[in-house]
Amino acid sequence: MTNKSLAKAPADTCILVTGGAGFIGSHTCVELLERGYSIVIVDDLSNSNAKAIDRIREIAGIGPSAEDQARVVFYEASILDEPALERIFESHDIDAIIHFAGLKAVGESVAKPLEYYWNNVAGTLVLCRVARAYGVKNIVFSSSATVYGEPAFVPITEECPKREATNPYGQTKSMLERILTDLHIGDPEWNVVLLRYFNPIGAHESGLIGEDPKGLPNNLVPYVAQVAVGRLASVGVFGDDYPTPDGTGVRDYIHVVDLARGHVAALDWMGGRVGTGAPSGPDAIAAEPAPCGSRRGVGVFNLGTGTGSSVLDVIHSYERACGKELPYEIKPRRAGDIAENYAACDKAREELGWVAEYDLDRMCADSWRWQSTNPYGYEEA
Ligand code: UFG
């Protein structure tokens, strides 16, 4: 079946967002709606909350009219549930998929490899099989800088060799990049964008959506946020003897709203709206259709800021955001951590026309707004 064309205005385009109730997914849904797209969200809520869907509607100003309501449809379903996916593709004229759904905790993946390979790899295969049957061969995939392992060099360009991941979570990202690339090789109608995220933090400026980890946070900023709000006593800094300026680990933190906009840019790229010299506003395609309807190929892009920040930089920036000192203590290094990684972002700038706009202080200020107004995330205290 011929692939769906993305060479049309966002207002006529419907995007399936798997994992759309999650942290990055929910922010991407907001950006898609603001650009005029309609969205269908599939999420099994295993690590997210249905309240995020209401908040997405609220931020995007989705009203009670049938026309507005049709722009955001939510299904509670797993991507492993093939009959459920078939019903969704049957009911909606989906043009492209942004695929976030997946398990993402590095440590947990070591203890539960079967769950990780099954959900992430088998789930994506089921999704692609159903999509193909309905002629949808446009997919933007949530990959990760984890595919570079201990990077061969920094800043990390997309040419940096992929290295063996040290945990099943990272393996699934690497494998899925390969699988999706092979889909295109086997059938060039598949358009694939692999977005390698660095460290997404922050929250929507409204304070209505943000990161809401279940249990003890694994990642730095959610942990710092819970110390700031009084849920946890002190931040553990994992190692201060790395070969970095202050001895603590350096990462490329990126505002989740910037990251979300990178996904919208990826759709523009697939639809031939950027990188061709064509105008890139919402109506650009209507004004100047891309020659072949959509761009065919596999695009690989780093999404980061290009700036590295240390663990102590993050803690101090968060202190400025919340207006108090945050207790921390130096702990041993965490197994599997690398000293430093940050992105070279030239390719995304040149080909997607995308750059990250927000700095670390803005990321922490927005994270704090979310955390302080929703101290227990989407759950009531
Ligand atoms: N850190 C602490 N204390 C904490 C948590 C983290 O000091 O409580 C440090 C880490 O040692 C590291 C930095 O803060 O130096 C960032 O750690 P995160 O856990 O927030 O992020 P990672 O860079 O380890 O992990 C991220 C993503 C993963 C991805 C990985 C590799 O969360 O999904 O990058 O790209 F696999």
Short mmCIF file of C-alpha atoms and ligand atoms in Angstrom, two decimals:
data_model
loop_
_atom_site.label_atom_id
_atom_site.label_comp_id
_atom_site.label_asym_id
_atom_site.label_seq_id
_atom_site.Cartn_x
_atom_site.Cartn_y
_atom_site.Cartn_z
CA MET A 1 0.00 0.00 0.00
CA THR A 2 1.31 3.48 -0.88
CA ASN A 3 2.56 5.50 2.03
CA LYS A 4 0.55 8.39 3.43
CA SER A 5 1.82 11.75 2.27
CA LEU A 6 2.81 14.44 4.74
CA ALA A 7 2.82 17.04 2.01
CA LYS A 8 -0.24 18.83 3.34
CA ALA A 9 -1.07 21.41 5.94
CA PRO A 10 -0.93 20.34 9.61
CA ALA A 11 -4.66 21.09 9.89
CA ASP A 12 -5.28 18.16 7.52
CA THR A 13 -2.78 15.85 9.20
CA CYS A 14 -3.37 13.36 12.01
CA ILE A 15 -0.45 12.12 14.13
CA LEU A 16 -0.56 8.99 16.27
CA VAL A 17 1.44 9.68 19.43
CA THR A 18 2.33 6.53 21.34
CA GLY A 19 3.24 7.25 24.95
CA GLY A 20 1.58 10.64 24.57
CA ALA A 21 0.67 10.89 28.26
CA GLY A 22 4.31 10.61 29.32
CA PHE A 23 6.85 13.32 30.00
CA ILE A 24 8.19 14.01 26.51
CA GLY A 25 5.02 12.75 24.83
CA SER A 26 2.70 15.18 26.62
CA HIS A 27 4.88 18.18 25.77
CA THR A 28 5.06 17.07 22.15
CA CYS A 29 1.25 16.74 22.01
CA VAL A 30 0.96 20.39 23.09
CA GLU A 31 3.38 21.57 20.39
CA LEU A 32 1.61 19.50 17.73
CA LEU A 33 -1.78 20.94 18.67
CA GLU A 34 -0.37 24.45 18.67
CA ARG A 35 0.95 23.86 15.15
CA GLY A 36 -2.54 22.80 14.05
CA TYR A 37 -2.18 19.00 13.91
CA SER A 38 -4.83 16.57 15.14
CA ILE A 39 -3.53 13.86 17.44
CA VAL A 40 -4.50 10.38 18.54
CA ILE A 41 -2.76 9.35 21.75
CA VAL A 42 -2.15 5.71 22.64
CA ASP A 43 -0.78 5.12 26.12
CA ASP A 44 -1.17 2.20 28.52
CA LEU A 45 -0.66 4.54 31.50
CA SER A 46 1.86 2.10 32.98
CA ASN A 47 4.21 4.99 33.76
CA SER A 48 1.97 8.00 33.13
CA ASN A 49 -1.32 9.54 34.18
CA ALA A 50 -4.54 10.22 32.25
CA LYS A 51 -4.69 13.66 33.89
CA ALA A 52 -1.88 14.67 31.56
CA ILE A 53 -4.35 14.35 28.67
CA ASP A 54 -6.76 16.82 30.31
CA ARG A 55 -3.87 19.20 30.92
CA ILE A 56 -2.73 18.92 27.27
CA ARG A 57 -6.25 19.92 26.21
CA GLU A 58 -6.25 22.78 28.69
CA ILE A 59 -2.92 24.23 27.55
CA ALA A 60 -3.82 23.91 23.87
CA GLY A 61 -7.23 25.52 24.42
CA ILE A 62 -9.21 22.52 23.19
CA GLY A 63 -12.86 23.43 23.77
CA PRO A 64 -15.99 21.32 24.12
CA SER A 65 -17.03 21.60 20.44
CA ALA A 66 -17.05 18.33 18.51
CA GLU A 67 -14.53 19.77 16.08
CA ASP A 68 -12.09 20.63 18.88
CA GLN A 69 -12.62 17.34 20.70
CA ALA A 70 -11.85 15.39 17.54
CA ARG A 71 -8.37 16.96 17.52
CA VAL A 72 -7.28 15.06 20.65
CA VAL A 73 -8.44 11.48 21.00
CA PHE A 74 -7.04 9.22 23.72
CA TYR A 75 -6.95 5.42 23.86
CA GLU A 76 -5.72 3.57 26.91
CA ALA A 77 -3.97 0.68 25.17
CA SER A 78 -0.61 -1.00 24.92
CA ILE A 79 1.31 -0.97 21.65
CA LEU A 80 1.54 -4.74 22.11
CA ASP A 81 -2.24 -4.99 21.73
CA GLU A 82 -2.52 -5.57 18.00
CA PRO A 83 -6.35 -5.72 17.81
CA ALA A 84 -6.57 -2.44 19.76
CA LEU A 85 -4.10 -0.78 17.36
CA GLU A 86 -6.07 -2.11 14.38
CA ARG A 87 -9.26 -0.55 15.73
CA ILE A 88 -7.43 2.76 16.18
CA PHE A 89 -6.01 2.78 12.64
CA GLU A 90 -9.45 1.73 11.35
CA SER A 91 -11.13 4.65 13.16
CA HIS A 92 -8.66 7.43 12.31
CA ASP A 93 -6.99 8.56 9.14
CA ILE A 94 -3.49 8.54 10.62
CA ASP A 95 -0.68 10.06 8.55
CA ALA A 96 2.39 9.57 10.74
CA ILE A 97 3.50 8.16 14.07
CA ILE A 98 5.60 9.73 16.78
CA HIS A 99 6.63 6.77 18.85
CA PHE A 100 7.51 7.41 22.51
CA ALA A 101 5.91 4.41 24.20
CA GLY A 102 8.50 2.29 25.97
CA LEU A 103 10.09 1.41 29.26
CA LYS A 104 12.97 3.71 30.13
CA ALA A 105 14.62 3.01 33.47
CA VAL A 106 18.22 1.95 32.97
CA GLY A 107 18.63 0.10 36.28
CA GLU A 108 15.27 -1.63 36.07
CA SER A 109 16.11 -2.84 32.58
CA VAL A 110 19.06 -4.81 33.95
CA ALA A 111 16.75 -6.60 36.40
CA LYS A 112 13.88 -7.05 33.90
CA PRO A 113 15.40 -7.63 30.47
CA LEU A 114 12.46 -9.68 29.22
CA GLU A 115 10.00 -6.89 30.00
CA TYR A 116 12.24 -4.33 28.31
CA TYR A 117 12.87 -6.30 25.12
CA TRP A 118 9.23 -7.34 24.95
CA ASN A 119 7.67 -3.93 25.48
CA ASN A 120 10.16 -1.87 23.54
CA VAL A 121 11.18 -4.16 20.69
CA ALA A 122 8.16 -6.40 20.22
CA GLY A 123 5.83 -3.45 20.89
CA THR A 124 7.46 -1.43 18.11
CA LEU A 125 7.28 -4.38 15.71
CA VAL A 126 3.55 -4.77 16.39
CA LEU A 127 3.04 -1.04 15.91
CA CYS A 128 4.92 -0.99 12.60
CA ARG A 129 3.13 -4.07 11.31
CA VAL A 130 -0.29 -2.56 11.93
CA ALA A 131 0.81 0.85 10.60
CA ARG A 132 2.08 -0.71 7.39
CA ALA A 133 -1.19 -2.57 6.87
CA TYR A 134 -2.93 0.81 6.96
CA GLY A 135 -0.41 2.47 4.64
CA VAL A 136 1.27 4.54 7.34
CA LYS A 137 5.02 4.42 6.84
CA ASN A 138 6.11 7.68 8.46
CA ILE A 139 7.63 7.30 11.91
CA VAL A 140 9.57 9.53 14.27
CA PHE A 141 11.31 7.45 16.92
CA SER A 142 12.46 8.39 20.43
CA SER A 143 16.04 7.31 20.48
CA SER A 144 18.70 8.30 22.94
CA ALA A 145 22.28 9.47 23.23
CA THR A 146 22.72 6.18 25.05
CA VAL A 147 23.38 4.61 21.61
CA TYR A 148 26.81 6.32 21.62
CA GLY A 149 27.77 4.51 24.84
CA GLU A 150 31.05 5.91 26.17
CA PRO A 151 31.36 8.41 23.28
CA ALA A 152 34.37 8.20 21.00
CA PHE A 153 34.53 12.02 21.09
CA VAL A 154 32.69 15.10 22.33
CA PRO A 155 30.82 17.06 21.19
CA ILE A 156 29.02 14.03 19.80
CA THR A 157 28.08 14.30 16.14
CA GLU A 158 25.71 11.86 14.44
CA GLU A 159 28.79 10.30 12.83
CA CYS A 160 30.13 9.30 16.22
CA PRO A 161 30.18 5.48 16.19
CA LYS A 162 27.42 3.66 18.03
CA ARG A 163 28.81 1.55 20.83
CA GLU A 164 27.51 -1.47 22.64
CA ALA A 165 24.98 -0.35 25.25
CA THR A 166 25.69 -1.47 28.79
CA ASN A 167 22.09 -2.24 29.68
CA PRO A 168 18.96 -3.72 28.04
CA TYR A 169 17.23 -0.33 27.87
CA GLY A 170 20.06 1.08 25.77
CA GLN A 171 20.14 -2.09 23.68
CA THR A 172 16.47 -1.67 22.81
CA LYS A 173 17.10 1.88 21.55
CA SER A 174 20.02 0.73 19.46
CA MET A 175 18.17 -2.29 18.08
CA LEU A 176 15.11 -0.25 17.22
CA GLU A 177 17.24 2.25 15.30
CA ARG A 178 18.54 -0.69 13.27
CA ILE A 179 15.11 -2.23 12.80
CA LEU A 180 13.53 1.01 11.62
CA THR A 181 16.46 1.68 9.28
CA ASP A 182 16.01 -1.82 7.83
CA LEU A 183 12.31 -1.11 7.24
CA HIS A 184 13.36 1.75 4.97
CA ILE A 185 16.01 -0.37 3.24
CA GLY A 186 13.45 -3.09 2.54
CA ASP A 187 10.76 -0.65 1.48
CA PRO A 188 11.99 2.86 0.64
CA GLU A 189 8.50 4.20 1.16
CA TRP A 190 9.20 4.13 4.89
CA ASN A 191 10.26 7.56 6.17
CA VAL A 192 12.09 7.26 9.45
CA VAL A 193 13.47 9.91 11.77
CA LEU A 194 15.62 8.75 14.68
CA LEU A 195 15.90 11.47 17.30
CA ARG A 196 18.73 10.93 19.75
CA TYR A 197 17.80 12.80 22.89
CA PHE A 198 20.34 14.05 25.35
CA ASN A 199 18.97 14.79 28.87
CA PRO A 200 15.44 16.21 28.74
CA ILE A 201 14.39 18.20 31.82
CA GLY A 202 12.17 21.18 32.59
CA ALA A 203 8.43 21.44 32.09
CA HIS A 204 5.85 23.42 30.17
CA GLU A 205 5.86 27.06 31.31
CA SER A 206 2.21 26.76 32.38
CA GLY A 207 3.27 24.41 35.18
CA LEU A 208 0.43 22.08 34.15
CA ILE A 209 2.49 19.22 32.74
CA GLY A 210 5.89 17.92 33.74
CA GLU A 211 7.90 14.88 34.74
CA ASP A 212 6.15 12.64 37.26
CA PRO A 213 8.30 9.61 38.06
CA LYS A 214 6.69 6.79 39.96
CA GLY A 215 8.71 5.84 43.06
CA LEU A 216 12.19 7.11 43.78
CA PRO A 217 13.48 9.18 40.81
CA ASN A 218 16.35 7.63 38.84
CA ASN A 219 17.38 10.83 37.12
CA LEU A 220 19.07 13.87 38.53
CA VAL A 221 16.59 16.68 38.00
CA PRO A 222 13.47 14.87 39.26
CA TYR A 223 15.50 13.93 42.33
CA VAL A 224 16.67 17.51 42.89
CA ALA A 225 13.09 18.73 42.37
CA GLN A 226 11.80 16.39 45.08
CA VAL A 227 14.51 17.58 47.48
CA ALA A 228 13.54 21.18 46.70
CA VAL A 229 9.88 20.49 47.46
CA GLY A 230 10.70 18.63 50.67
CA ARG A 231 9.81 15.08 49.63
CA LEU A 232 13.43 13.90 49.81
CA ALA A 233 16.14 14.97 52.24
CA SER A 234 19.30 15.42 50.18
CA VAL A 235 20.69 14.93 46.67
CA GLY A 236 23.31 12.22 46.27
CA VAL A 237 26.00 13.36 43.82
CA PHE A 238 27.32 10.25 42.12
CA GLY A 239 31.05 10.84 42.02
CA ASP A 240 33.22 13.98 42.19
CA ASP A 241 36.38 12.49 40.76
CA TYR A 242 35.54 12.49 37.05
CA PRO A 243 37.92 14.27 34.67
CA THR A 244 35.54 17.24 34.37
CA PRO A 245 35.92 20.87 35.56
CA ASP A 246 34.35 20.25 39.00
CA GLY A 247 34.75 16.47 39.08
CA THR A 248 31.04 15.69 38.69
CA GLY A 249 29.39 14.19 35.61
CA VAL A 250 28.65 16.48 32.68
CA ARG A 251 25.52 16.14 30.54
CA ASP A 252 23.71 18.08 27.85
CA TYR A 253 20.42 19.02 29.51
CA ILE A 254 17.71 20.11 27.10
CA HIS A 255 14.37 21.77 27.86
CA VAL A 256 11.56 19.32 27.15
CA VAL A 257 9.68 22.00 25.18
CA ASP A 258 12.68 22.47 22.89
CA LEU A 259 12.83 18.72 22.51
CA ALA A 260 9.10 18.57 21.73
CA ARG A 261 9.58 21.19 19.01
CA GLY A 262 12.30 19.01 17.52
CA HIS A 263 9.59 16.42 16.80
CA VAL A 264 7.46 18.96 14.99
CA ALA A 265 10.54 19.90 12.96
CA ALA A 266 11.08 16.21 12.16
CA LEU A 267 7.57 16.03 10.68
CA ASP A 268 8.33 19.10 8.59
CA TRP A 269 11.48 17.40 7.36
CA MET A 270 9.58 14.25 6.39
CA GLY A 271 6.99 16.35 4.60
CA GLY A 272 9.67 18.22 2.67
CA ARG A 273 8.94 21.51 4.41
CA VAL A 274 12.45 22.16 5.69
CA GLY A 275 15.89 21.62 4.29
CA THR A 276 14.70 22.38 0.76
CA GLY A 277 14.69 26.14 0.95
CA ALA A 278 10.88 26.02 0.98
CA PRO A 279 9.01 28.30 3.38
CA SER A 280 8.26 26.56 6.66
CA GLY A 281 5.11 28.17 8.10
CA PRO A 282 1.96 26.11 8.75
CA ASP A 283 0.68 26.75 5.23
CA ALA A 284 3.96 26.33 3.45
CA ILE A 285 3.05 23.05 1.82
CA ALA A 286 -0.28 24.26 0.55
CA ALA A 287 1.61 27.11 -1.06
CA GLU A 288 4.41 25.03 -2.49
CA PRO A 289 3.89 21.25 -2.56
CA ALA A 290 7.00 19.12 -2.21
CA PRO A 291 7.74 17.36 -5.50
CA CYS A 292 7.35 13.77 -4.37
CA GLY A 293 4.81 14.30 -1.64
CA SER A 294 7.17 13.44 1.13
CA ARG A 295 10.85 13.06 1.75
CA ARG A 296 11.98 9.48 1.71
CA GLY A 297 14.80 8.28 3.84
CA VAL A 298 16.17 7.84 7.28
CA GLY A 299 17.11 10.97 9.20
CA VAL A 300 19.27 10.73 12.31
CA PHE A 301 19.49 13.80 14.52
CA ASN A 302 20.93 14.64 17.90
CA LEU A 303 18.62 16.79 19.98
CA GLY A 304 20.62 18.63 22.59
CA THR A 305 21.84 22.14 23.30
CA GLY A 306 25.53 21.62 22.70
CA THR A 307 26.30 22.81 26.22
CA GLY A 308 27.52 20.52 28.97
CA SER A 309 26.53 21.14 32.60
CA SER A 310 27.84 19.34 35.67
CA VAL A 311 25.76 17.84 38.47
CA LEU A 312 26.77 20.77 40.69
CA ASP A 313 25.82 23.28 37.94
CA VAL A 314 22.34 21.72 37.93
CA ILE A 315 21.99 21.80 41.71
CA HIS A 316 23.07 25.46 41.84
CA SER A 317 20.78 26.46 39.00
CA TYR A 318 17.90 24.74 40.80
CA GLU A 319 18.80 26.63 43.97
CA ARG A 320 18.39 29.89 42.06
CA ALA A 321 15.03 28.68 40.75
CA CYS A 322 13.58 27.67 44.10
CA GLY A 323 15.31 30.35 46.17
CA LYS A 324 16.87 28.08 48.76
CA GLU A 325 19.97 26.04 49.37
CA LEU A 326 19.66 22.38 48.50
CA PRO A 327 21.50 19.84 50.64
CA TYR A 328 23.67 17.39 48.74
CA GLU A 329 26.29 14.80 49.57
CA ILE A 330 29.00 13.22 47.47
CA LYS A 331 28.43 9.50 46.90
CA PRO A 332 30.40 6.88 44.99
CA ARG A 333 30.13 6.82 41.20
CA ARG A 334 27.05 5.09 39.79
CA ALA A 335 27.83 1.95 37.79
CA GLY A 336 27.67 2.46 34.06
CA ASP A 337 27.88 6.30 34.18
CA ILE A 338 30.18 8.16 31.83
CA ALA A 339 32.13 11.32 32.68
CA GLU A 340 30.83 13.60 30.02
CA ASN A 341 28.54 13.80 27.04
CA TYR A 342 27.13 16.65 25.05
CA ALA A 343 25.84 17.02 21.55
CA ALA A 344 26.97 18.66 18.37
CA CYS A 345 23.69 20.10 17.12
CA ASP A 346 24.75 21.41 13.70
CA LYS A 347 22.91 18.75 11.72
CA ALA A 348 19.56 19.44 13.36
CA ARG A 349 20.08 23.17 12.85
CA GLU A 350 21.03 22.84 9.20
CA GLU A 351 18.60 20.13 8.10
CA LEU A 352 15.67 20.49 10.48
CA GLY A 353 15.98 24.23 10.98
CA TRP A 354 15.75 23.48 14.69
CA VAL A 355 17.78 24.85 17.60
CA ALA A 356 17.24 24.63 21.35
CA GLU A 357 16.29 28.02 22.77
CA TYR A 358 16.21 27.62 26.55
CA ASP A 359 19.15 27.59 28.96
CA LEU A 360 19.68 25.63 32.17
CA ASP A 361 18.25 28.36 34.43
CA ARG A 362 15.05 28.44 32.39
CA MET A 363 14.84 24.62 32.51
CA CYS A 364 15.16 24.64 36.30
CA ALA A 365 12.72 27.55 36.70
CA ASP A 366 10.09 25.70 34.66
CA SER A 367 10.76 22.42 36.46
CA TRP A 368 10.32 24.21 39.80
CA ARG A 369 7.05 25.82 38.71
CA TRP A 370 5.67 22.36 37.88
CA GLN A 371 7.09 20.68 40.99
CA SER A 372 6.07 23.40 43.43
CA THR A 373 2.51 23.62 42.12
CA ASN A 374 2.19 19.82 41.77
CA PRO A 375 4.39 18.47 44.58
CA TYR A 376 3.07 14.94 44.09
CA GLY A 377 2.90 15.16 40.32
CA TYR A 378 -0.51 14.30 38.89
CA GLU A 379 -1.58 12.58 42.11
CA GLU A 380 -3.17 14.57 44.89
CA ALA A 381 -1.02 14.78 48.04
N1 UFG B 1 23.22 11.90 39.10
C1 UFG B 1 23.53 12.18 40.43
N2 UFG B 1 22.59 11.90 41.37
C2 UFG B 1 21.36 11.38 41.07
C3 UFG B 1 21.07 11.09 39.71
C4 UFG B 1 22.02 11.36 38.75
O1 UFG B 1 24.62 12.66 40.72
O2 UFG B 1 20.55 11.15 41.98
C5 UFG B 1 24.20 12.25 38.06
C6 UFG B 1 24.67 11.09 37.18
O3 UFG B 1 25.75 10.44 37.76
C7 UFG B 1 24.98 11.84 35.88
C8 UFG B 1 23.99 13.00 35.85
O4 UFG B 1 23.58 13.18 37.20
O5 UFG B 1 26.28 12.37 35.95
C9 UFG B 1 22.76 12.74 35.00
O6 UFG B 1 22.15 11.52 35.41
P1 UFG B 1 20.69 11.11 34.93
O7 UFG B 1 20.35 9.81 35.59
O8 UFG B 1 19.76 12.25 35.13
O9 UFG B 1 20.88 10.97 33.37
P2 UFG B 1 21.84 9.98 32.56
O10 UFG B 1 22.72 10.87 31.74
O11 UFG B 1 22.48 8.96 33.39
O12 UFG B 1 20.75 9.20 31.72
C10 UFG B 1 20.20 9.77 30.59
C11 UFG B 1 18.81 9.20 30.32
C12 UFG B 1 18.88 7.75 29.94
C13 UFG B 1 19.93 7.52 28.89
C14 UFG B 1 21.24 8.10 29.33
C15 UFG B 1 22.34 7.95 28.34
O13 UFG B 1 17.99 9.33 31.46
O14 UFG B 1 17.63 7.39 29.42
O15 UFG B 1 21.05 9.50 29.56
O16 UFG B 1 22.13 8.74 27.25
F1 UFG B 1 20.10 6.21 28.67
#
